[in-house]
The first five atom37 places (N, CA, C, CB, O) and aatype in JSON, in Angstrom:
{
  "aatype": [20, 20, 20, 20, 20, 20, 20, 20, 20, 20, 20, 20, 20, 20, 20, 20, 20, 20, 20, 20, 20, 20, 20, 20, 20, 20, 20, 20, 20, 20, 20, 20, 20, 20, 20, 20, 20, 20, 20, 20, 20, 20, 20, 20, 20, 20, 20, 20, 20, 20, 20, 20, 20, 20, 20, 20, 20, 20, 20, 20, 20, 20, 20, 20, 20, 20, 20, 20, 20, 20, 20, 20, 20, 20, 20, 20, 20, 20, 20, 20, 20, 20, 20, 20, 20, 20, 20, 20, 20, 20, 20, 20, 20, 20, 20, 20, 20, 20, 20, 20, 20, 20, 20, 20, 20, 20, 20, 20],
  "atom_mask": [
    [1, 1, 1, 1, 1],
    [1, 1, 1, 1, 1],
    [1, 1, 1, 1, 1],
    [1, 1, 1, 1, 1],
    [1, 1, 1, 1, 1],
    [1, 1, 1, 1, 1],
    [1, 1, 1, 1, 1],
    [1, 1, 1, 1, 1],
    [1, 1, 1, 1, 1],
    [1, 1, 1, 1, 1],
    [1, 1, 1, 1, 1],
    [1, 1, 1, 1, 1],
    [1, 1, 1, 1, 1],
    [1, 1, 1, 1, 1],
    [1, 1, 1, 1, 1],
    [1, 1, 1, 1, 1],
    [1, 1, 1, 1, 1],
    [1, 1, 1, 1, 1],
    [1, 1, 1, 1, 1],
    [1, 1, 1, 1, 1],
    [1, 1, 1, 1, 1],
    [1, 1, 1, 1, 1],
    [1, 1, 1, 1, 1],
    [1, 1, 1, 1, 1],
    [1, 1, 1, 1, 1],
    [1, 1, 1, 1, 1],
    [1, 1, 1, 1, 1],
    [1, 1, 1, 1, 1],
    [1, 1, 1, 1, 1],
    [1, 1, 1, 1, 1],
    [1, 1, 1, 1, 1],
    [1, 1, 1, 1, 1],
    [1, 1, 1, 1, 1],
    [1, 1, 1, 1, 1],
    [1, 1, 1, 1, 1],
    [1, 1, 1, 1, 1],
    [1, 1, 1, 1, 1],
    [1, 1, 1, 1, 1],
    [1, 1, 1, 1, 1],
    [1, 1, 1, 1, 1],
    [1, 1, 1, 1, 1],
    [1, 1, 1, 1, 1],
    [1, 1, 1, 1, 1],
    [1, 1, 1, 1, 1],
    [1, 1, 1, 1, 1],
    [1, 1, 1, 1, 1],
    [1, 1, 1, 1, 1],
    [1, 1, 1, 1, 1],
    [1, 1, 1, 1, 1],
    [1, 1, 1, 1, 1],
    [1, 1, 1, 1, 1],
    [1, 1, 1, 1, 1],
    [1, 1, 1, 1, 1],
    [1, 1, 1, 1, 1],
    [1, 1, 1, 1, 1],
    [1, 1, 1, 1, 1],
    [1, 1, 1, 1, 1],
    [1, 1, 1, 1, 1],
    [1, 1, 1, 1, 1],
    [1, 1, 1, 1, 1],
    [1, 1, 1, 1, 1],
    [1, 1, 1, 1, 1],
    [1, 1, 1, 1, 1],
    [1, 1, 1, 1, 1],
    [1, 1, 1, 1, 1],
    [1, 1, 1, 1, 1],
    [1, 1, 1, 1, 1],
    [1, 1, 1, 1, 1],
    [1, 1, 1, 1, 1],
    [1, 1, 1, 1, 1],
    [1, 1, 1, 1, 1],
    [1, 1, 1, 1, 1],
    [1, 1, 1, 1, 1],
    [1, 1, 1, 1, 1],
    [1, 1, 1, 1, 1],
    [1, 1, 1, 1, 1],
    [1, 1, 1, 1, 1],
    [1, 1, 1, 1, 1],
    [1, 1, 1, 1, 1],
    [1, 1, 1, 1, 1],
    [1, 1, 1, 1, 1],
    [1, 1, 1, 1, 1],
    [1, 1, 1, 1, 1],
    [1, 1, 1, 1, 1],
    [1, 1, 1, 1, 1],
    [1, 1, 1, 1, 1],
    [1, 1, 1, 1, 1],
    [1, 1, 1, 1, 1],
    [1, 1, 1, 1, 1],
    [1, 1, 1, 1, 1],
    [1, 1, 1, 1, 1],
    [1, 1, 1, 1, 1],
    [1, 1, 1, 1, 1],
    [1, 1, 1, 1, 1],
    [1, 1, 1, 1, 1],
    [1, 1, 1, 1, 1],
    [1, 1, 1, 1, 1],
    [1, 1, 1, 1, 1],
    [1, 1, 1, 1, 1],
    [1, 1, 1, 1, 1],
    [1, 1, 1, 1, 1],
    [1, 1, 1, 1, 1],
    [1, 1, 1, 1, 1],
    [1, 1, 1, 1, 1],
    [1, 1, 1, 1, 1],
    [1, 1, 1, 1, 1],
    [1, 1, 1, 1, 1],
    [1, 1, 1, 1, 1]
  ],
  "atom_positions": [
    [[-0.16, 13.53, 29.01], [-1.27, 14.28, 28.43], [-0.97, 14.64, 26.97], [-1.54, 15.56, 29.25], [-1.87, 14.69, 26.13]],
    [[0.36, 14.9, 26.67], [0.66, 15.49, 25.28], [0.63, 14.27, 24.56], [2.08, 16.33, 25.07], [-0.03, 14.32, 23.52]],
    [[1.25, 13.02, 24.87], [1.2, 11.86, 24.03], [-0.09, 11.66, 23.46], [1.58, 10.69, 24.73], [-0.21, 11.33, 22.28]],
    [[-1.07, 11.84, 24.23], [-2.44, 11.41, 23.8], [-2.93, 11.99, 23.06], [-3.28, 11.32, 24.53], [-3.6, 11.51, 22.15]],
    [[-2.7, 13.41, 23.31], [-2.77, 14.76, 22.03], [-2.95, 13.85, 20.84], [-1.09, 15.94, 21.76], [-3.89, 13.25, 20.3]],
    [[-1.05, 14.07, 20.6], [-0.65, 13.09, 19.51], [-0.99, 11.98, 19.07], [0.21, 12.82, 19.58], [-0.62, 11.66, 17.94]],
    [[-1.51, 11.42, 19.59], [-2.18, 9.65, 19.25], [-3.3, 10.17, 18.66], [-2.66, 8.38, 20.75], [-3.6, 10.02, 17.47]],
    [[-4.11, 10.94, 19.7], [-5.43, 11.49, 18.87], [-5.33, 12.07, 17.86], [-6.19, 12.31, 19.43], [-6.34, 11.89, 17.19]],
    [[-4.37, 12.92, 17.2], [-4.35, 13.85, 16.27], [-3.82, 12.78, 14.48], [-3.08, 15.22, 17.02], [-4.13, 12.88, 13.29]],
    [[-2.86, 11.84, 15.32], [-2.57, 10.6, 14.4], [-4.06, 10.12, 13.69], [-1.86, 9.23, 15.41], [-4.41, 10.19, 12.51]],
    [[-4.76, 9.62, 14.83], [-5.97, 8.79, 14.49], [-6.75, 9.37, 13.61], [-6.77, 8.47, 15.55], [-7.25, 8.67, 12.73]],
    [[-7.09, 11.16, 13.69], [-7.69, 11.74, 12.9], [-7.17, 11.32, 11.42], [-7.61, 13.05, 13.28], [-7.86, 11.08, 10.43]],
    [[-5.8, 11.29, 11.56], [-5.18, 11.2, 9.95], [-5.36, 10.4, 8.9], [-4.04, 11.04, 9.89], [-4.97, 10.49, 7.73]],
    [[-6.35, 9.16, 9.8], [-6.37, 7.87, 8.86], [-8.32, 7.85, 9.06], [-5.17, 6.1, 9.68], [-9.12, 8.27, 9.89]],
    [[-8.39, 7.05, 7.71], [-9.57, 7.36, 6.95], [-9.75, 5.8, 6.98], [-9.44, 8.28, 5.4], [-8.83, 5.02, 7.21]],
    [[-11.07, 5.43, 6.7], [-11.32, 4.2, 5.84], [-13.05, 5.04, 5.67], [-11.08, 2.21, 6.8], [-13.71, 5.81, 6.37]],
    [[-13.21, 4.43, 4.49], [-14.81, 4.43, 4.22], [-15.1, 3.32, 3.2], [-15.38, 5.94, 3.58], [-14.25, 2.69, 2.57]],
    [[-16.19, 3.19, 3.16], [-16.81, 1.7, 2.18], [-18.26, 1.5, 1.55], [-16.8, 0.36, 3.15], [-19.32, 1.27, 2.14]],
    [[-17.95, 1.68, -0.26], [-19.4, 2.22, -0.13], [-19.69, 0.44, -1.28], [-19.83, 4.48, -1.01], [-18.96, -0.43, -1.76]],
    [[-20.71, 0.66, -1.25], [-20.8, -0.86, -2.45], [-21.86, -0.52, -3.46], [-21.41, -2.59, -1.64], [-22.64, 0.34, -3.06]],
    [[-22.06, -0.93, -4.56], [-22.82, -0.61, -6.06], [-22.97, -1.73, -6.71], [-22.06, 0.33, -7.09], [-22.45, -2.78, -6.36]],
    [[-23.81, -1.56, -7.85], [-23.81, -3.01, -8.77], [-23.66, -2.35, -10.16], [-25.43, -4.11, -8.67], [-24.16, -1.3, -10.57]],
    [[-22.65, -3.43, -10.93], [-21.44, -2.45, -11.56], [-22.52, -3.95, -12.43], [-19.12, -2.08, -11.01], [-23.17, -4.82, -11.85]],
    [[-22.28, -3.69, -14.26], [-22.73, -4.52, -15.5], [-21.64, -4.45, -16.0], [-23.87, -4.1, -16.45], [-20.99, -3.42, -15.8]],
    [[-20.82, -6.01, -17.15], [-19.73, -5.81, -17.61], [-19.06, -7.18, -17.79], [-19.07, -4.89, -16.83], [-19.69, -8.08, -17.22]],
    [[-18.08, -7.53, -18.37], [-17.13, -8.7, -18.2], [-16.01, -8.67, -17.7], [-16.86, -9.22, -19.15], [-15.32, -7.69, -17.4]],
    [[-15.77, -9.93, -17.61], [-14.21, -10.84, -16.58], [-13.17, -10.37, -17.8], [-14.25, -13.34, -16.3], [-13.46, -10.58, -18.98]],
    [[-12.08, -9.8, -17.44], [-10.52, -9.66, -18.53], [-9.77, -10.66, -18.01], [-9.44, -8.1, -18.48], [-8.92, -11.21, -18.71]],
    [[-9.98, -11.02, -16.72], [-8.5, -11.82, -15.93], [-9.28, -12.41, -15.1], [-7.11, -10.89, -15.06], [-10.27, -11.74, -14.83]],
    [[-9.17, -13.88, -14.35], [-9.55, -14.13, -13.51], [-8.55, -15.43, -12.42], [-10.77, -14.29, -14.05], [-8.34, -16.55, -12.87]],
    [[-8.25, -15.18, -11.58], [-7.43, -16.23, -10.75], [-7.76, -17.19, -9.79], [-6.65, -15.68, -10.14], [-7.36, -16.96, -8.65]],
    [[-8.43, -18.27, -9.99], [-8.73, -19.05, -9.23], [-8.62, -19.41, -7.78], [-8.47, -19.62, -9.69], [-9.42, -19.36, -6.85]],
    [[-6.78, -19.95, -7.92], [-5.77, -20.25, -7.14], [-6.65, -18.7, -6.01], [-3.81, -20.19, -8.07], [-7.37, -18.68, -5.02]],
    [[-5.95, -17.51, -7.04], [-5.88, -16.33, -5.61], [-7.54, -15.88, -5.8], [-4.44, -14.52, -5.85], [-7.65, -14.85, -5.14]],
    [[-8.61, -16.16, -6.3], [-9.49, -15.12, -6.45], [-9.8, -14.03, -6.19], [-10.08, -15.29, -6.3], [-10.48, -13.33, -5.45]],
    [[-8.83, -14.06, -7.33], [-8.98, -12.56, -7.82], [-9.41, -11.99, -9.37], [-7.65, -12.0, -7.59], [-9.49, -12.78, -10.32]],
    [[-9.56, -11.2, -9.45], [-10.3, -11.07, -10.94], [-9.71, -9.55, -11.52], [-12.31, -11.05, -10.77], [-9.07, -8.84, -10.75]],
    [[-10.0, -9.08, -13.05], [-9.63, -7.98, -13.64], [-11.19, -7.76, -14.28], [-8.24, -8.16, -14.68], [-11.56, -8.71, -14.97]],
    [[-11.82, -7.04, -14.19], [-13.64, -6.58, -14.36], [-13.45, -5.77, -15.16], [-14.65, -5.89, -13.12], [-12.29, -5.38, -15.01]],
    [[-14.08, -5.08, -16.26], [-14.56, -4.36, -17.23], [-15.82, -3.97, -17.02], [-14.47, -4.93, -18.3], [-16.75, -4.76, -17.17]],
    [[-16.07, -2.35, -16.58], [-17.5, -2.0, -16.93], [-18.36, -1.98, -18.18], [-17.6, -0.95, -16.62], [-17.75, -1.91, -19.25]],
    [[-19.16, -2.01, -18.19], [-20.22, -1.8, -19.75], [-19.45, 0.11, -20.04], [-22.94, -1.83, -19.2], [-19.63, 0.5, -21.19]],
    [[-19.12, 0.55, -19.63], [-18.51, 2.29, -18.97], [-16.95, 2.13, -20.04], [-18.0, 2.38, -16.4], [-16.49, 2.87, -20.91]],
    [[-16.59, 1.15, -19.61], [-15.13, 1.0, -19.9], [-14.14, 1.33, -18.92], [-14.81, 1.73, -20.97], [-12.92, 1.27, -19.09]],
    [[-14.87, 1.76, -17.71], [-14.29, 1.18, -16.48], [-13.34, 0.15, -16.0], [-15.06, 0.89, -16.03], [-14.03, -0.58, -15.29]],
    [[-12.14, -0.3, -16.01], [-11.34, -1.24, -15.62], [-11.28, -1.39, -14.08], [-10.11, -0.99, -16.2], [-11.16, -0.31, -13.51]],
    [[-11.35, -2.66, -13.13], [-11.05, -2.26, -11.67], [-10.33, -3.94, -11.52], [-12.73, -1.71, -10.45], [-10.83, -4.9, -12.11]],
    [[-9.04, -4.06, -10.58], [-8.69, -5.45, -10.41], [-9.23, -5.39, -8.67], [-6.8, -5.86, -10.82], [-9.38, -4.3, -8.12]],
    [[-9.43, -6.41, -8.09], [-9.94, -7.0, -7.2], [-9.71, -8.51, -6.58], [-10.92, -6.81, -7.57], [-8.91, -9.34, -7.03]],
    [[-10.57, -8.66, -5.48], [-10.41, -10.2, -5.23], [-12.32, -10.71, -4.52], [-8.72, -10.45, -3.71], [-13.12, -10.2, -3.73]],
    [[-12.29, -11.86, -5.33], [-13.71, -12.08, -4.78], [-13.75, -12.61, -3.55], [-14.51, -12.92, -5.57], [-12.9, -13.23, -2.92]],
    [[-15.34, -12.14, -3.16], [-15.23, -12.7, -0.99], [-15.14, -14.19, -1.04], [-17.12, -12.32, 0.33], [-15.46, -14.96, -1.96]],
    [[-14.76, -14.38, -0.13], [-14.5, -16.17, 0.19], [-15.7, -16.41, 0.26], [-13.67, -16.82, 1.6], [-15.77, -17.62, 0.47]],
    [[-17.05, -15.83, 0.21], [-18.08, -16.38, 0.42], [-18.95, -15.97, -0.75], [-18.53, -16.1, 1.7], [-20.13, -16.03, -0.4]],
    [[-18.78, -15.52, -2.2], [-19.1, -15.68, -3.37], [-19.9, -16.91, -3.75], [-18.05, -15.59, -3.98], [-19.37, -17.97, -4.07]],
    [[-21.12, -16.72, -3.7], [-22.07, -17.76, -4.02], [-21.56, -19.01, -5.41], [-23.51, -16.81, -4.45], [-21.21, -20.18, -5.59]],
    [[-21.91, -17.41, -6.3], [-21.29, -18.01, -7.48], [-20.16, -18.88, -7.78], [-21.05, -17.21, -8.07], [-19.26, -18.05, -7.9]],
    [[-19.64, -19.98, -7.96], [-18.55, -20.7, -8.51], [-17.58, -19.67, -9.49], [-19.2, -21.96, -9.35], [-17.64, -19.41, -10.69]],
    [[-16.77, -19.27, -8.56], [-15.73, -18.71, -9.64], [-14.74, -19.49, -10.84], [-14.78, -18.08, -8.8], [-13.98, -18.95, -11.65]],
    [[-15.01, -20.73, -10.68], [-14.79, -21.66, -11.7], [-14.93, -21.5, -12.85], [-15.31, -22.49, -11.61], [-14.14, -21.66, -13.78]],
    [[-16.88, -20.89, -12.78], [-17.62, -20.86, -14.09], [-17.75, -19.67, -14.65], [-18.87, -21.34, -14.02], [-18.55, -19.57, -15.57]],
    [[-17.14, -18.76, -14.3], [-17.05, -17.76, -15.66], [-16.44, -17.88, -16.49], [-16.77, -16.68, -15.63], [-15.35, -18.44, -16.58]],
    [[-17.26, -17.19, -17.47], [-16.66, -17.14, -18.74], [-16.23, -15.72, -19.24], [-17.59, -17.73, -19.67], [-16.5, -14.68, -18.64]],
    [[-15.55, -15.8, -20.39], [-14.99, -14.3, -20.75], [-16.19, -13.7, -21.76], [-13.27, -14.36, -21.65], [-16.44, -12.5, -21.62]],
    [[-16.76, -14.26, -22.5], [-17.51, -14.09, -23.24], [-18.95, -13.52, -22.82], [-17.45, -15.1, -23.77], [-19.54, -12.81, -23.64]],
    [[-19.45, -13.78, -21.75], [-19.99, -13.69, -21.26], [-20.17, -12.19, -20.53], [-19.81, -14.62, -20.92], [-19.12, -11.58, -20.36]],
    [[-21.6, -11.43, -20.02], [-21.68, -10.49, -19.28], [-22.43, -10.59, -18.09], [-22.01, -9.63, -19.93], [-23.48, -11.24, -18.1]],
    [[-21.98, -9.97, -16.94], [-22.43, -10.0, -15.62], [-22.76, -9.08, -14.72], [-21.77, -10.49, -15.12], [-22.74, -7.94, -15.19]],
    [[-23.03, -9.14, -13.72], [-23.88, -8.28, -13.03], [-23.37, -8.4, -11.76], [-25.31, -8.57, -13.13], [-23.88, -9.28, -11.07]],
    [[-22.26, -7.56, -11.14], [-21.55, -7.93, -9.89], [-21.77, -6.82, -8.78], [-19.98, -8.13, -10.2], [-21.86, -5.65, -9.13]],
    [[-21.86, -7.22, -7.35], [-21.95, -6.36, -6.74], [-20.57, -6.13, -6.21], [-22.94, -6.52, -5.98], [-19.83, -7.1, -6.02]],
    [[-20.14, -4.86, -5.94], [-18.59, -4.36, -5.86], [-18.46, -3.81, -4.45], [-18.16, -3.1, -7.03], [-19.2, -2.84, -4.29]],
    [[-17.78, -4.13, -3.39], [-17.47, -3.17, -2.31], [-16.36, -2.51, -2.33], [-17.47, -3.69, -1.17], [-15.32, -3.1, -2.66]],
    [[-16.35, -1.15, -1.98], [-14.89, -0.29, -2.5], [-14.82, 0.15, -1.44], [-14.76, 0.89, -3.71], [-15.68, 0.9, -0.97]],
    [[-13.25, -0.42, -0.54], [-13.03, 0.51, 0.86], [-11.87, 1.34, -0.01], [-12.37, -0.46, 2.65], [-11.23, 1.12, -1.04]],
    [[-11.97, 2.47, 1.0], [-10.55, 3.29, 0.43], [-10.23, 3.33, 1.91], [-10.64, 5.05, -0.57], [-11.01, 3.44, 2.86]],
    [[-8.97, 3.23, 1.9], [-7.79, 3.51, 3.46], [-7.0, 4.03, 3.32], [-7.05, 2.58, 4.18], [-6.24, 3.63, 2.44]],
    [[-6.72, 5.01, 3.93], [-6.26, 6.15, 4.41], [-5.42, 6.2, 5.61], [-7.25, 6.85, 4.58], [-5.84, 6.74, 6.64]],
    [[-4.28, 5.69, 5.54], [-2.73, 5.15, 6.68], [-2.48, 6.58, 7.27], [-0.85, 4.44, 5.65], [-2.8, 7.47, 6.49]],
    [[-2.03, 6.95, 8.38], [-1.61, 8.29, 8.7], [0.17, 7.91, 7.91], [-1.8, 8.72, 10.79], [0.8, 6.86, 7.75]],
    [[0.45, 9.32, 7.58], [2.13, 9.07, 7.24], [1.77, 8.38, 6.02], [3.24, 8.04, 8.44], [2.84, 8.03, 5.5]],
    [[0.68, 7.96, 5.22], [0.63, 7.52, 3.62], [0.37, 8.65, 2.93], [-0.49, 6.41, 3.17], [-0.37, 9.48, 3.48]],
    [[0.98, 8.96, 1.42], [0.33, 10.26, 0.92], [-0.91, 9.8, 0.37], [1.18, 11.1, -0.19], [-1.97, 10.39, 0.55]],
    [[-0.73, 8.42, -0.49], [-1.77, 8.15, -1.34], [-2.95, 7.23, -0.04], [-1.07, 7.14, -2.9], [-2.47, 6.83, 1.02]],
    [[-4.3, 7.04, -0.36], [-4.81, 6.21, -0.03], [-4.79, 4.85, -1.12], [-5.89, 6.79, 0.33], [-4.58, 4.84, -2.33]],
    [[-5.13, 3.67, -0.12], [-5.31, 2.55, -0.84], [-6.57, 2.02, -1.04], [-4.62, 1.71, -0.38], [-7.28, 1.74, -0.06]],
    [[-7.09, 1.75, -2.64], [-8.62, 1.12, -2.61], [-8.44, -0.39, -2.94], [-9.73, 1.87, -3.83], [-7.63, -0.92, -3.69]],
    [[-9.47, -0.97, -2.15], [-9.5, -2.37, -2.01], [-11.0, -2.54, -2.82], [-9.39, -2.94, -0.27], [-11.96, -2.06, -2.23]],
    [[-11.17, -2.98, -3.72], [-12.34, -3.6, -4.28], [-12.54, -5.2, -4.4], [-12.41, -3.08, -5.55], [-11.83, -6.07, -4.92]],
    [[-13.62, -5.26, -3.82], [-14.29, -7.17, -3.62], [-15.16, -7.35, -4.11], [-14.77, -7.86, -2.34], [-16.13, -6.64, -3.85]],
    [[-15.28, -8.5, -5.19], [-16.91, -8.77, -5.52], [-17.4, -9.58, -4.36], [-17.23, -9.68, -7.03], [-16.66, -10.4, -3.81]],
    [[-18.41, -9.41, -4.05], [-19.45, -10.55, -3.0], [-20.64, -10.67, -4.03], [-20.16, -9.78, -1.13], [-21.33, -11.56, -3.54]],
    [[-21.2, -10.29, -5.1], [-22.33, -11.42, -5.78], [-21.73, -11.07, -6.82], [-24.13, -11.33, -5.77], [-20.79, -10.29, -6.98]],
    [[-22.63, -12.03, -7.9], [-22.27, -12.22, -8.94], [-23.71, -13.16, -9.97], [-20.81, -12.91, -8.62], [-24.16, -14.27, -9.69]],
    [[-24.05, -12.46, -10.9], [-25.5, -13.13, -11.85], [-24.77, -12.55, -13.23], [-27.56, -12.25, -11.45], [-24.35, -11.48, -13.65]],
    [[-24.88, -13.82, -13.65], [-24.7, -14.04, -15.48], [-25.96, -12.86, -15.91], [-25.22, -16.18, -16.25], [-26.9, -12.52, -15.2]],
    [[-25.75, -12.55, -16.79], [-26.58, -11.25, -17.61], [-27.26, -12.06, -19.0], [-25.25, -9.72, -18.24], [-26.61, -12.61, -19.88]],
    [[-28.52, -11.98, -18.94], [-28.98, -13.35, -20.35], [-28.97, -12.08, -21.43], [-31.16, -14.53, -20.24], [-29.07, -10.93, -21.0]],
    [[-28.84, -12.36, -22.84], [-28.83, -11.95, -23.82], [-27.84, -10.16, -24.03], [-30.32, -12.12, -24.03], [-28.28, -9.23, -24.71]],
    [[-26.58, -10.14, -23.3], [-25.73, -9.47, -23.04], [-24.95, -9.45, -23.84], [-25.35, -9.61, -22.16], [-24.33, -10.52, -23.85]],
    [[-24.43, -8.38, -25.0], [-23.67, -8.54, -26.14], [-22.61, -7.37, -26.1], [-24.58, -8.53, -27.43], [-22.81, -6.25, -26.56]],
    [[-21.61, -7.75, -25.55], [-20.42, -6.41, -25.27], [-20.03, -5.49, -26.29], [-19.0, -6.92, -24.89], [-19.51, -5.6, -27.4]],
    [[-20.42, -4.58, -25.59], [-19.64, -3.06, -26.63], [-18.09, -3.42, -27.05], [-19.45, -1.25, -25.44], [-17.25, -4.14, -26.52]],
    [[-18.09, -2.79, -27.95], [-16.71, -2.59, -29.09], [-15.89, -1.29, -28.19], [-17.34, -1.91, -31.19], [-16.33, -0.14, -28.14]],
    [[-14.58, -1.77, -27.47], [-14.69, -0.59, -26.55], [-12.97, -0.39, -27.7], [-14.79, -0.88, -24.22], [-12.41, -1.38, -28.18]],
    [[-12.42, 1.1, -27.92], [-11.48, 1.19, -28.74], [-10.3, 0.15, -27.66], [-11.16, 2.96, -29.17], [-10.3, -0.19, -26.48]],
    [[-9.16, -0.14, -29.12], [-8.28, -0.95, -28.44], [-7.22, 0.15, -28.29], [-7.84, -2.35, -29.2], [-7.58, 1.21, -28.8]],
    [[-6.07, 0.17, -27.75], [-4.64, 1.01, -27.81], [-3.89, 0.65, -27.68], [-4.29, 1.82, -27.25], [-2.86, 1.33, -27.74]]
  ]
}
């Protein structure tokens, strides 16, 4: 009876939630091989990630120059016995942005 306590009280400890948005912005990094990518908001937002295996878009064809329009899913997980949680961000779409001219964001 007490074990189960404990199992139950474990389970409480761990979290996941998952919310998704459509984020405007360009590619900094992008990895084929692993697809995975480094995103820039129009915000100046930085987030690294990996795109879904089922990404319409050809991750081939981006360009850096270029601005886009991605939809983002953000789980955060929450391990019992972890202090920090871990966020996992995925693009699943992806549309080129026509006449999109990137902000001057400061360098450091």
């Amino acid at each position: 009876h007490l074990s189960s306590q404990i199992v139950d009280n474990i389970n409480k400890l761990e979290l996941e939630e998952s919310q998704g948005f459509w984020n405007q912005g360009s590619f900094l990094a992008v990895d084929t091989k692993l697809r995975s990518y480094r995103f820039q908001s129009e915000a100046g937002r930085e987030s690294t990630g990996r795109f879904d295996s089922k990404t319409a878009y050809p991750v081939t064809h981006i360009s850096f120059e270029a601005g886009y329009r991605v939809y983002m899913n953000r789980k955060t997980l929450k391990a019992s016995g972890r202090a920090k949680a871990r966020v996992v961000e995925t693009i699943t779409e992806i549309a080129p942005l026509e006449n999109w001219t990137p902000k001057p964001h400061a360098v450091t």
